[in-house]
Amino acid sequence: MNSFIYDIPVKVYFGENQLSHLGEELLPLGKRVLLTYGGGSIKKTGLYDAVTAELNKAGLEVFELPGIEPNPRIDSVRKGARMCKEHHIDVLLAVGGGSTIDAAKFMAAGACVEHDPWEFLAKPETPIDKALPIVSILTLSATGSEMDCGGVISNPETLDKIGRMARPLLPRVSFLDPTLTYTVSRYQTACGSADMMSHILEEYFTMEHDLYMLDCMMEGLMKTIVKYTPAAMAEPKNYEARANLMWASSWAINGFICGGKRQAWSCHPIEHELSAIYDITHGHGLAIITPRWMEHCLDETTLFKYVQFGVNVFGIDSRLSPMEIARESIRRLSGFLFDTLELPSTFTALGIGREHFPAMARKACAGGVLPGFKPLRQADIEKIFEMCL
Ligand code: NZQ
Ligand code: ZN
């Protein structure tokens, strides 16, 4: 196992009725709060009223930025950074899914510099040395943004969707109340689980052989997703299911399971090119791409990982031949994503044709090689896209 540093300093309040701690967590960070949220789900669910009641009780001065889009746009980030400067904001409070939390992260960093926040994304050498403190209240189990230092921002003018990680973007505190996800639609629940599954698969499918303990943890997380997503879809107010999914979403990407690995991701950079142009739901794009990517990467050298995955996660009979197990593991994952989670299984179903395949594939590998489980060139990525049609 390679050497690594493990340090995840996000304080998590997990469970029901934890919002009573909101004021005591915000006050030491400052009195002027920028409350940012998405397209209105928090108003429908009553969460907005609950949050503002807590903020008022704590005597905080609140400024609001609603309307953060799914696949958040750089213009929203710019607006938030401007508001932070104009109103001398001390702390950002992001209430929502990954899109709202991601946008808040780059507003928080943008508030500390004079340049356009898009430079953080377009020019990765631009330092992110500091950011205003961020507190998050998560309403959708999916991205893990509540416990990681990453964010992904779209720029519709350049058709780019770019991610970046930087330590100052870590939320200081995150509130994870599974009951806040009771209202998440079947579709978003399914997409969220597909996203989590992908975060784990991106780490799990590696050629490194000496990560037994982490492999077991990842298999446990994947089994949790397979077990509880159908339960949450069938019964949206199933606390046990929502709670297991929520905690799994954070642990799928909070840095723990990648300890010791030196592997780049494959499906995410490919998917980001897709949602940059078509503005689709990230988890759905991943659901379509992942089984095709697995199919493309399967050969005698990579076979062992498919066998381990199929037997330990889906309980496939280990007496079958390795290649049979590998093929069955792809079938079982596809069955989970497309039958159990009911996600349409092709680009065609999402209205996506092949017209942008060459450009998207070129961008995904930056004109060279996309490193990862199996290095992919433009032609490989185009082939994977073709399989998704
Ligand atoms: O905007 P509102 O009205 O709140 O509605 C949202 C939105 O329409 C709705 N929703 C959220 N919580 C709800 C709810 N509806 C009812 N009840 C609730 N409790 O769900 C819709 C999707 O929300 P969004 O925040 O876009 O979803 P998600 O959490 O999946 O975030 C996706 C974004 O995160 C990025 C993705 O690329 C995408 O832009 N990612 C961020 C990562 C990170 N920070 O590390 C990693 C991921 O791989 C991912 O790339
Ligand atoms: Zn993701």
Short mmCIF file of C-alpha atoms and ligand atoms in Angstrom, two decimals:
data_model
loop_
_atom_site.label_atom_id
_atom_site.label_comp_id
_atom_site.label_asym_id
_atom_site.label_seq_id
_atom_site.Cartn_x
_atom_site.Cartn_y
_atom_site.Cartn_z
CA MET A 1 0.00 0.00 0.00
CA ASN A 2 1.33 3.44 -0.88
CA SER A 3 1.88 6.12 1.75
CA PHE A 4 -0.80 8.73 2.24
CA ILE A 5 -2.10 11.43 4.55
CA TYR A 6 -5.58 10.98 5.98
CA ASP A 7 -7.14 14.18 7.30
CA ILE A 8 -10.85 14.93 6.85
CA PRO A 9 -11.67 17.79 9.18
CA VAL A 10 -15.40 18.11 8.37
CA LYS A 11 -17.61 18.08 11.45
CA VAL A 12 -20.74 16.08 10.70
CA TYR A 13 -24.05 16.30 12.51
CA PHE A 14 -25.87 13.17 11.42
CA GLY A 15 -29.52 12.38 12.09
CA GLU A 16 -32.84 14.00 12.82
CA ASN A 17 -33.28 17.24 14.75
CA GLN A 18 -29.66 18.31 14.49
CA LEU A 19 -30.45 21.72 13.00
CA SER A 20 -30.77 23.10 16.51
CA HIS A 21 -26.94 23.17 16.41
CA LEU A 22 -26.84 25.40 13.34
CA GLY A 23 -26.57 28.71 15.21
CA GLU A 24 -23.85 27.53 17.56
CA GLU A 25 -21.77 26.32 14.60
CA LEU A 26 -22.23 29.46 12.51
CA LEU A 27 -21.70 32.09 15.20
CA PRO A 28 -17.96 31.44 15.74
CA LEU A 29 -17.47 31.76 11.97
CA GLY A 30 -19.11 35.19 11.78
CA LYS A 31 -22.40 37.04 11.90
CA ARG A 32 -23.01 37.74 8.22
CA VAL A 33 -24.25 34.68 6.40
CA LEU A 34 -24.88 34.08 2.71
CA LEU A 35 -27.65 31.50 2.50
CA THR A 36 -27.62 29.85 -0.91
CA TYR A 37 -29.96 27.20 -2.28
CA GLY A 38 -31.38 25.71 -5.45
CA GLY A 39 -34.54 26.06 -7.45
CA GLY A 40 -37.01 25.99 -4.61
CA SER A 41 -37.29 22.45 -3.23
CA ILE A 42 -36.29 23.75 0.21
CA LYS A 43 -39.26 26.11 0.21
CA LYS A 44 -41.69 23.34 -0.72
CA THR A 45 -40.38 20.99 1.96
CA GLY A 46 -40.43 23.56 4.76
CA LEU A 47 -36.67 23.33 5.26
CA TYR A 48 -36.23 26.99 4.33
CA ASP A 49 -38.50 28.05 7.20
CA ALA A 50 -36.73 25.75 9.63
CA VAL A 51 -33.30 27.06 8.63
CA THR A 52 -34.24 30.73 8.73
CA ALA A 53 -35.87 30.24 12.13
CA GLU A 54 -32.56 28.88 13.45
CA LEU A 55 -30.60 31.72 11.86
CA ASN A 56 -32.91 34.33 13.34
CA LYS A 57 -32.78 32.70 16.74
CA ALA A 58 -28.99 32.95 16.66
CA GLY A 59 -29.21 36.64 15.71
CA LEU A 60 -27.36 36.19 12.43
CA GLU A 61 -27.59 38.66 9.56
CA VAL A 62 -28.71 36.73 6.50
CA PHE A 63 -28.32 37.47 2.77
CA GLU A 64 -29.82 35.10 0.22
CA LEU A 65 -28.83 33.72 -3.15
CA PRO A 66 -31.47 31.29 -4.46
CA GLY A 67 -31.68 29.63 -7.86
CA ILE A 68 -28.49 27.57 -8.06
CA GLU A 69 -29.00 25.31 -11.07
CA PRO A 70 -28.38 21.57 -11.28
CA ASN A 71 -25.00 21.43 -13.05
CA PRO A 72 -24.29 24.83 -11.44
CA ARG A 73 -23.29 27.66 -13.75
CA ILE A 74 -20.32 29.92 -13.38
CA ASP A 75 -22.63 32.95 -13.51
CA SER A 76 -24.23 31.86 -10.24
CA VAL A 77 -20.77 31.48 -8.73
CA ARG A 78 -19.80 34.94 -9.96
CA LYS A 79 -22.94 36.43 -8.48
CA GLY A 80 -22.31 34.73 -5.13
CA ALA A 81 -18.69 35.86 -4.99
CA ARG A 82 -19.80 39.42 -5.75
CA MET A 83 -22.43 39.31 -3.01
CA CYS A 84 -19.86 38.05 -0.53
CA LYS A 85 -17.64 41.01 -1.27
CA GLU A 86 -20.42 43.62 -1.36
CA HIS A 87 -22.02 42.48 1.89
CA HIS A 88 -18.81 41.52 3.73
CA ILE A 89 -20.06 37.99 4.19
CA ASP A 90 -18.32 35.92 6.89
CA VAL A 91 -19.67 32.46 6.15
CA LEU A 92 -21.64 30.64 3.43
CA LEU A 93 -24.51 28.33 4.26
CA ALA A 94 -25.31 26.00 1.34
CA VAL A 95 -28.63 24.15 1.60
CA GLY A 96 -29.25 21.58 -1.09
CA GLY A 97 -27.64 18.89 -3.19
CA GLY A 98 -24.19 18.75 -4.73
CA SER A 99 -24.90 21.57 -7.15
CA THR A 100 -25.63 24.11 -4.44
CA ILE A 101 -22.74 22.99 -2.24
CA ASP A 102 -20.29 22.98 -5.19
CA ALA A 103 -21.35 26.45 -6.25
CA ALA A 104 -20.97 27.73 -2.68
CA LYS A 105 -17.41 26.38 -2.59
CA PHE A 106 -16.32 28.44 -5.56
CA MET A 107 -18.23 31.52 -4.34
CA ALA A 108 -16.32 31.17 -1.08
CA ALA A 109 -13.00 31.04 -2.94
CA GLY A 110 -14.04 33.73 -5.42
CA ALA A 111 -14.81 36.07 -2.52
CA CYS A 112 -11.13 36.02 -1.56
CA VAL A 113 -9.63 37.02 -4.93
CA GLU A 114 -9.93 39.81 -7.46
CA HIS A 115 -10.01 37.65 -10.59
CA ASP A 116 -12.96 35.94 -12.29
CA PRO A 117 -13.79 32.69 -10.38
CA TRP A 118 -13.86 30.82 -13.72
CA GLU A 119 -10.05 31.04 -13.70
CA PHE A 120 -10.03 28.52 -10.81
CA LEU A 121 -11.54 26.00 -13.23
CA ALA A 122 -10.21 27.00 -16.63
CA LYS A 123 -6.65 27.52 -15.40
CA PRO A 124 -5.91 24.79 -12.86
CA GLU A 125 -2.62 26.43 -11.96
CA THR A 126 -4.60 29.32 -10.40
CA PRO A 127 -4.07 28.88 -6.66
CA ILE A 128 -6.99 28.33 -4.29
CA ASP A 129 -5.24 29.38 -1.10
CA LYS A 130 -8.22 30.49 0.88
CA ALA A 131 -11.96 30.57 0.94
CA LEU A 132 -14.64 31.86 3.27
CA PRO A 133 -15.87 29.14 5.62
CA ILE A 134 -18.67 26.92 4.29
CA VAL A 135 -21.38 25.11 6.21
CA SER A 136 -23.67 22.73 4.35
CA ILE A 137 -27.10 21.21 4.93
CA LEU A 138 -27.43 18.26 2.59
CA THR A 139 -30.80 17.44 0.98
CA LEU A 140 -29.80 14.79 -1.59
CA SER A 141 -27.53 11.77 -1.15
CA ALA A 142 -25.24 11.59 -4.16
CA THR A 143 -22.12 13.61 -4.74
CA GLY A 144 -20.39 13.62 -1.36
CA SER A 145 -19.73 17.34 -1.76
CA GLU A 146 -20.77 17.69 1.89
CA MET A 147 -17.57 15.98 2.98
CA ASP A 148 -15.06 16.53 0.19
CA CYS A 149 -13.01 19.44 -1.09
CA GLY A 150 -14.18 19.20 -4.71
CA GLY A 151 -16.67 20.99 -6.88
CA VAL A 152 -17.76 20.95 -10.50
CA ILE A 153 -18.91 24.04 -12.37
CA SER A 154 -20.39 24.47 -15.85
CA ASN A 155 -19.80 27.26 -18.31
CA PRO A 156 -22.49 27.20 -21.01
CA GLU A 157 -20.60 29.76 -23.11
CA THR A 158 -17.55 27.55 -23.54
CA LEU A 159 -19.48 24.25 -23.17
CA ASP A 160 -17.13 23.25 -20.38
CA LYS A 161 -17.89 21.44 -17.15
CA ILE A 162 -14.80 21.38 -14.99
CA GLY A 163 -14.03 20.01 -11.57
CA ARG A 164 -11.36 21.07 -9.13
CA MET A 165 -10.32 20.02 -5.66
CA ALA A 166 -8.67 22.26 -3.10
CA ARG A 167 -8.46 21.92 0.64
CA PRO A 168 -9.86 25.37 1.52
CA LEU A 169 -13.12 24.26 -0.16
CA LEU A 170 -13.87 21.63 2.50
CA PRO A 171 -17.04 22.45 4.40
CA ARG A 172 -16.30 23.17 8.07
CA VAL A 173 -19.55 21.59 9.19
CA SER A 174 -22.15 19.49 7.37
CA PHE A 175 -25.64 18.60 8.55
CA LEU A 176 -26.78 15.20 7.32
CA ASP A 177 -30.41 14.60 8.21
CA PRO A 178 -31.80 11.63 6.26
CA THR A 179 -35.38 12.88 6.70
CA LEU A 180 -34.47 15.86 4.47
CA THR A 181 -34.13 13.38 1.60
CA TYR A 182 -37.66 11.95 2.00
CA THR A 183 -38.89 14.30 -0.75
CA VAL A 184 -36.19 13.44 -3.29
CA SER A 185 -37.90 12.00 -6.39
CA ARG A 186 -37.48 8.39 -7.47
CA TYR A 187 -35.43 9.58 -10.43
CA GLN A 188 -33.05 11.75 -8.38
CA THR A 189 -32.75 9.00 -5.77
CA ALA A 190 -31.73 6.58 -8.52
CA CYS A 191 -29.31 9.06 -10.10
CA GLY A 192 -27.79 9.81 -6.70
CA SER A 193 -27.13 6.13 -6.07
CA ALA A 194 -25.67 5.67 -9.55
CA ASP A 195 -23.31 8.55 -8.79
CA MET A 196 -22.22 7.06 -5.45
CA MET A 197 -21.74 3.67 -7.06
CA SER A 198 -19.52 5.27 -9.67
CA HIS A 199 -17.43 7.12 -7.07
CA ILE A 200 -16.66 3.77 -5.50
CA LEU A 201 -16.10 1.91 -8.78
CA GLU A 202 -13.64 4.60 -9.90
CA GLU A 203 -11.50 3.67 -6.88
CA TYR A 204 -12.29 -0.04 -6.75
CA PHE A 205 -11.35 -0.86 -10.33
CA THR A 206 -7.61 -0.54 -9.99
CA MET A 207 -4.71 -2.74 -11.01
CA GLU A 208 -3.25 -2.46 -7.50
CA HIS A 209 -3.57 -5.75 -5.63
CA ASP A 210 -2.64 -4.91 -2.06
CA LEU A 211 -5.64 -2.95 -0.82
CA TYR A 212 -7.65 -5.70 0.82
CA MET A 213 -8.96 -3.61 3.70
CA LEU A 214 -10.09 -0.78 1.44
CA ASP A 215 -11.61 -3.26 -1.02
CA CYS A 216 -13.72 -4.73 1.79
CA MET A 217 -14.88 -1.25 2.80
CA MET A 218 -15.82 -0.44 -0.78
CA GLU A 219 -17.68 -3.71 -1.24
CA GLY A 220 -19.64 -2.89 1.92
CA LEU A 221 -20.53 0.55 0.60
CA MET A 222 -21.62 -0.88 -2.77
CA LYS A 223 -23.74 -3.56 -1.09
CA THR A 224 -25.35 -0.80 0.97
CA ILE A 225 -26.31 1.06 -2.21
CA VAL A 226 -27.63 -2.10 -3.87
CA LYS A 227 -29.67 -3.01 -0.79
CA TYR A 228 -31.12 0.34 0.17
CA THR A 229 -31.77 2.25 -3.05
CA PRO A 230 -34.76 0.10 -4.08
CA ALA A 231 -36.06 0.41 -0.51
CA ALA A 232 -35.83 4.22 -0.62
CA MET A 233 -37.50 4.30 -4.04
CA ALA A 234 -40.36 2.05 -2.93
CA GLU A 235 -40.82 3.78 0.39
CA PRO A 236 -39.44 7.35 0.32
CA LYS A 237 -39.83 7.82 4.08
CA ASN A 238 -37.88 4.70 5.01
CA TYR A 239 -35.44 6.21 7.51
CA GLU A 240 -33.13 3.21 7.58
CA ALA A 241 -32.75 3.27 3.81
CA ARG A 242 -32.31 7.04 3.53
CA ALA A 243 -29.82 7.06 6.42
CA ASN A 244 -27.69 4.30 5.00
CA LEU A 245 -27.62 5.97 1.59
CA MET A 246 -26.77 9.36 3.05
CA TRP A 247 -23.79 8.15 5.04
CA ALA A 248 -22.64 5.99 2.12
CA SER A 249 -22.68 9.03 -0.18
CA SER A 250 -20.24 10.87 2.07
CA TRP A 251 -17.92 7.91 2.56
CA ALA A 252 -17.85 7.09 -1.14
CA ILE A 253 -15.78 10.20 -1.86
CA ASN A 254 -14.50 11.75 1.37
CA GLY A 255 -10.95 10.59 0.76
CA PHE A 256 -11.00 7.49 2.95
CA ILE A 257 -11.44 4.77 0.35
CA CYS A 258 -8.79 6.20 -1.96
CA GLY A 259 -6.11 6.16 0.75
CA GLY A 260 -2.98 4.61 -0.67
CA LYS A 261 -4.09 4.59 -4.28
CA ARG A 262 -2.59 6.47 -7.14
CA GLN A 263 -5.31 6.09 -9.66
CA ALA A 264 -7.04 8.64 -11.84
CA TRP A 265 -10.77 8.34 -12.55
CA SER A 266 -12.21 7.28 -15.88
CA CYS A 267 -16.02 7.54 -16.10
CA HIS A 268 -16.30 10.93 -14.44
CA PRO A 269 -14.13 12.89 -16.89
CA ILE A 270 -16.04 11.18 -19.70
CA GLU A 271 -19.44 12.00 -18.19
CA HIS A 272 -18.57 15.63 -17.49
CA GLU A 273 -18.13 16.20 -21.23
CA LEU A 274 -21.65 14.89 -21.71
CA SER A 275 -23.40 17.01 -19.09
CA ALA A 276 -21.38 20.05 -20.24
CA ILE A 277 -23.15 19.93 -23.59
CA TYR A 278 -26.47 18.25 -22.82
CA ASP A 279 -27.08 19.44 -19.22
CA ILE A 280 -28.21 15.95 -18.18
CA THR A 281 -28.27 14.63 -14.63
CA HIS A 282 -24.72 13.59 -13.73
CA GLY A 283 -25.66 10.26 -12.12
CA HIS A 284 -27.74 9.23 -15.11
CA GLY A 285 -24.89 9.90 -17.51
CA LEU A 286 -22.61 7.78 -15.31
CA ALA A 287 -25.16 4.97 -15.16
CA ILE A 288 -25.18 4.73 -18.96
CA ILE A 289 -21.42 5.01 -19.38
CA THR A 290 -20.16 2.76 -16.56
CA PRO A 291 -21.24 -0.71 -17.76
CA ARG A 292 -20.01 0.11 -21.30
CA TRP A 293 -16.69 1.31 -19.89
CA MET A 294 -16.43 -1.95 -17.94
CA GLU A 295 -17.13 -3.92 -21.09
CA HIS A 296 -14.49 -1.96 -23.00
CA CYS A 297 -11.82 -2.49 -20.32
CA LEU A 298 -12.40 -6.22 -19.81
CA ASP A 299 -9.49 -8.42 -20.89
CA GLU A 300 -7.27 -11.13 -19.39
CA THR A 301 -5.19 -8.58 -17.45
CA THR A 302 -8.15 -6.78 -15.85
CA LEU A 303 -10.37 -9.82 -15.38
CA PHE A 304 -9.46 -10.40 -11.70
CA LYS A 305 -11.17 -7.19 -10.61
CA TYR A 306 -14.47 -8.04 -12.30
CA VAL A 307 -14.42 -11.44 -10.61
CA GLN A 308 -13.83 -9.92 -7.19
CA PHE A 309 -16.60 -7.36 -7.81
CA GLY A 310 -19.11 -9.89 -9.12
CA VAL A 311 -18.59 -12.43 -6.36
CA ASN A 312 -18.29 -10.05 -3.39
CA VAL A 313 -20.87 -7.42 -4.34
CA PHE A 314 -23.46 -9.33 -6.36
CA GLY A 315 -22.90 -12.80 -4.91
CA ILE A 316 -22.21 -14.44 -8.28
CA ASP A 317 -21.29 -18.12 -8.03
CA SER A 318 -17.49 -18.26 -7.71
CA ARG A 319 -17.41 -21.70 -9.35
CA LEU A 320 -18.19 -20.19 -12.76
CA SER A 321 -15.26 -19.46 -15.04
CA PRO A 322 -13.59 -16.07 -14.42
CA MET A 323 -14.78 -14.73 -17.79
CA GLU A 324 -18.33 -15.91 -17.12
CA ILE A 325 -18.28 -14.18 -13.73
CA ALA A 326 -16.88 -11.01 -15.30
CA ARG A 327 -19.60 -10.87 -17.95
CA GLU A 328 -22.27 -11.68 -15.39
CA SER A 329 -20.98 -8.89 -13.12
CA ILE A 330 -21.51 -6.36 -15.93
CA ARG A 331 -24.99 -7.78 -16.53
CA ARG A 332 -25.84 -7.56 -12.83
CA LEU A 333 -24.64 -3.96 -12.57
CA SER A 334 -26.64 -3.06 -15.69
CA GLY A 335 -29.68 -4.82 -14.23
CA PHE A 336 -29.31 -2.81 -11.04
CA LEU A 337 -28.97 0.52 -12.85
CA PHE A 338 -31.49 0.04 -15.64
CA ASP A 339 -34.08 -2.40 -14.24
CA THR A 340 -34.04 -1.91 -10.48
CA LEU A 341 -33.33 1.84 -10.57
CA GLU A 342 -35.38 2.22 -13.77
CA LEU A 343 -32.89 4.56 -15.42
CA PRO A 344 -33.21 4.66 -19.21
CA SER A 345 -30.15 2.84 -20.46
CA THR A 346 -29.03 4.68 -23.60
CA PHE A 347 -27.93 8.08 -24.87
CA THR A 348 -30.65 7.78 -27.49
CA ALA A 349 -33.27 7.72 -24.73
CA LEU A 350 -31.85 11.07 -23.53
CA GLY A 351 -31.91 12.53 -27.04
CA ILE A 352 -28.13 12.40 -27.39
CA GLY A 353 -26.72 11.53 -30.82
CA ARG A 354 -23.18 10.97 -32.02
CA GLU A 355 -22.56 14.46 -33.47
CA HIS A 356 -20.29 15.66 -30.62
CA PHE A 357 -18.58 12.32 -29.88
CA PRO A 358 -15.18 13.19 -31.42
CA ALA A 359 -14.97 16.57 -29.70
CA MET A 360 -16.19 15.24 -26.34
CA ALA A 361 -13.79 12.29 -26.47
CA ARG A 362 -10.86 14.54 -27.40
CA LYS A 363 -11.61 16.86 -24.48
CA ALA A 364 -12.07 13.99 -22.01
CA CYS A 365 -8.53 12.77 -22.64
CA ALA A 366 -7.13 16.27 -23.31
CA GLY A 367 -6.03 15.09 -26.72
CA GLY A 368 -3.76 12.42 -25.22
CA VAL A 369 -4.40 9.60 -22.77
CA LEU A 370 -6.98 9.50 -20.00
CA PRO A 371 -5.15 7.58 -17.30
CA GLY A 372 -7.04 5.23 -14.99
CA PHE A 373 -7.88 1.55 -14.59
CA LYS A 374 -7.11 1.16 -18.24
CA PRO A 375 -5.61 4.14 -20.10
CA LEU A 376 -8.04 5.45 -22.72
CA ARG A 377 -7.32 7.39 -25.88
CA GLN A 378 -9.78 9.40 -27.94
CA ALA A 379 -10.65 6.37 -30.07
CA ASP A 380 -11.41 4.28 -26.96
CA ILE A 381 -13.69 6.93 -25.55
CA GLU A 382 -15.49 7.33 -28.86
CA LYS A 383 -16.01 3.56 -28.91
CA ILE A 384 -17.50 3.70 -25.39
CA PHE A 385 -19.81 6.51 -26.51
CA GLU A 386 -20.92 4.43 -29.50
CA MET A 387 -21.77 1.55 -27.15
CA CYS A 388 -23.99 3.93 -25.16
CA LEU A 389 -26.23 4.88 -28.11
O1 NZQ B 1 -32.71 22.91 -6.99
P1 NZQ B 1 -33.73 22.31 -6.09
O2 NZQ B 1 -35.07 22.94 -6.21
O3 NZQ B 1 -33.26 22.19 -4.67
O4 NZQ B 1 -34.01 20.79 -6.64
C1 NZQ B 1 -32.97 19.84 -6.74
C2 NZQ B 1 -32.53 19.60 -8.19
O5 NZQ B 1 -33.56 19.86 -9.08
C3 NZQ B 1 -33.52 18.50 -6.35
N1 NZQ B 1 -33.47 18.26 -4.91
C4 NZQ B 1 -32.41 18.32 -4.10
N2 NZQ B 1 -32.76 17.98 -2.84
C5 NZQ B 1 -34.08 17.72 -2.87
C6 NZQ B 1 -34.54 17.89 -4.18
N3 NZQ B 1 -35.82 17.71 -4.53
C7 NZQ B 1 -36.68 17.34 -3.56
N4 NZQ B 1 -36.32 17.14 -2.28
C8 NZQ B 1 -35.03 17.32 -1.90
N5 NZQ B 1 -34.68 17.09 -0.61
O6 NZQ B 1 -32.72 17.56 -7.02
C9 NZQ B 1 -32.25 18.13 -8.24
C10 NZQ B 1 -30.78 17.82 -8.41
O7 NZQ B 1 -30.00 18.50 -7.43
P2 NZQ B 1 -28.42 18.60 -7.60
O8 NZQ B 1 -27.87 19.36 -6.45
O9 NZQ B 1 -28.09 19.07 -8.97
O10 NZQ B 1 -28.01 17.05 -7.52
P3 NZQ B 1 -26.68 16.35 -7.06
O11 NZQ B 1 -26.57 16.35 -5.60
O12 NZQ B 1 -26.68 15.05 -7.73
O13 NZQ B 1 -25.50 17.27 -7.63
C11 NZQ B 1 -25.03 17.14 -8.94
C12 NZQ B 1 -23.85 18.05 -9.21
O14 NZQ B 1 -22.72 17.70 -8.39
C13 NZQ B 1 -21.57 17.46 -9.23
C14 NZQ B 1 -22.21 16.98 -10.51
O15 NZQ B 1 -21.32 17.06 -11.59
C15 NZQ B 1 -23.39 17.92 -10.64
O16 NZQ B 1 -23.01 19.16 -11.17
N6 NZQ B 1 -20.63 16.56 -8.57
C16 NZQ B 1 -19.94 17.01 -7.51
C17 NZQ B 1 -18.97 16.25 -6.88
C18 NZQ B 1 -18.19 16.74 -5.73
N7 NZQ B 1 -18.43 17.91 -5.21
O17 NZQ B 1 -17.28 16.07 -5.27
C19 NZQ B 1 -18.61 14.91 -7.34
C20 NZQ B 1 -19.63 14.33 -8.25
O18 NZQ B 1 -19.00 13.33 -9.00
C21 NZQ B 1 -20.30 15.29 -9.17
O19 NZQ B 1 -19.52 15.53 -10.34
ZN ZN B 2 -20.03 11.80 -9.44
#
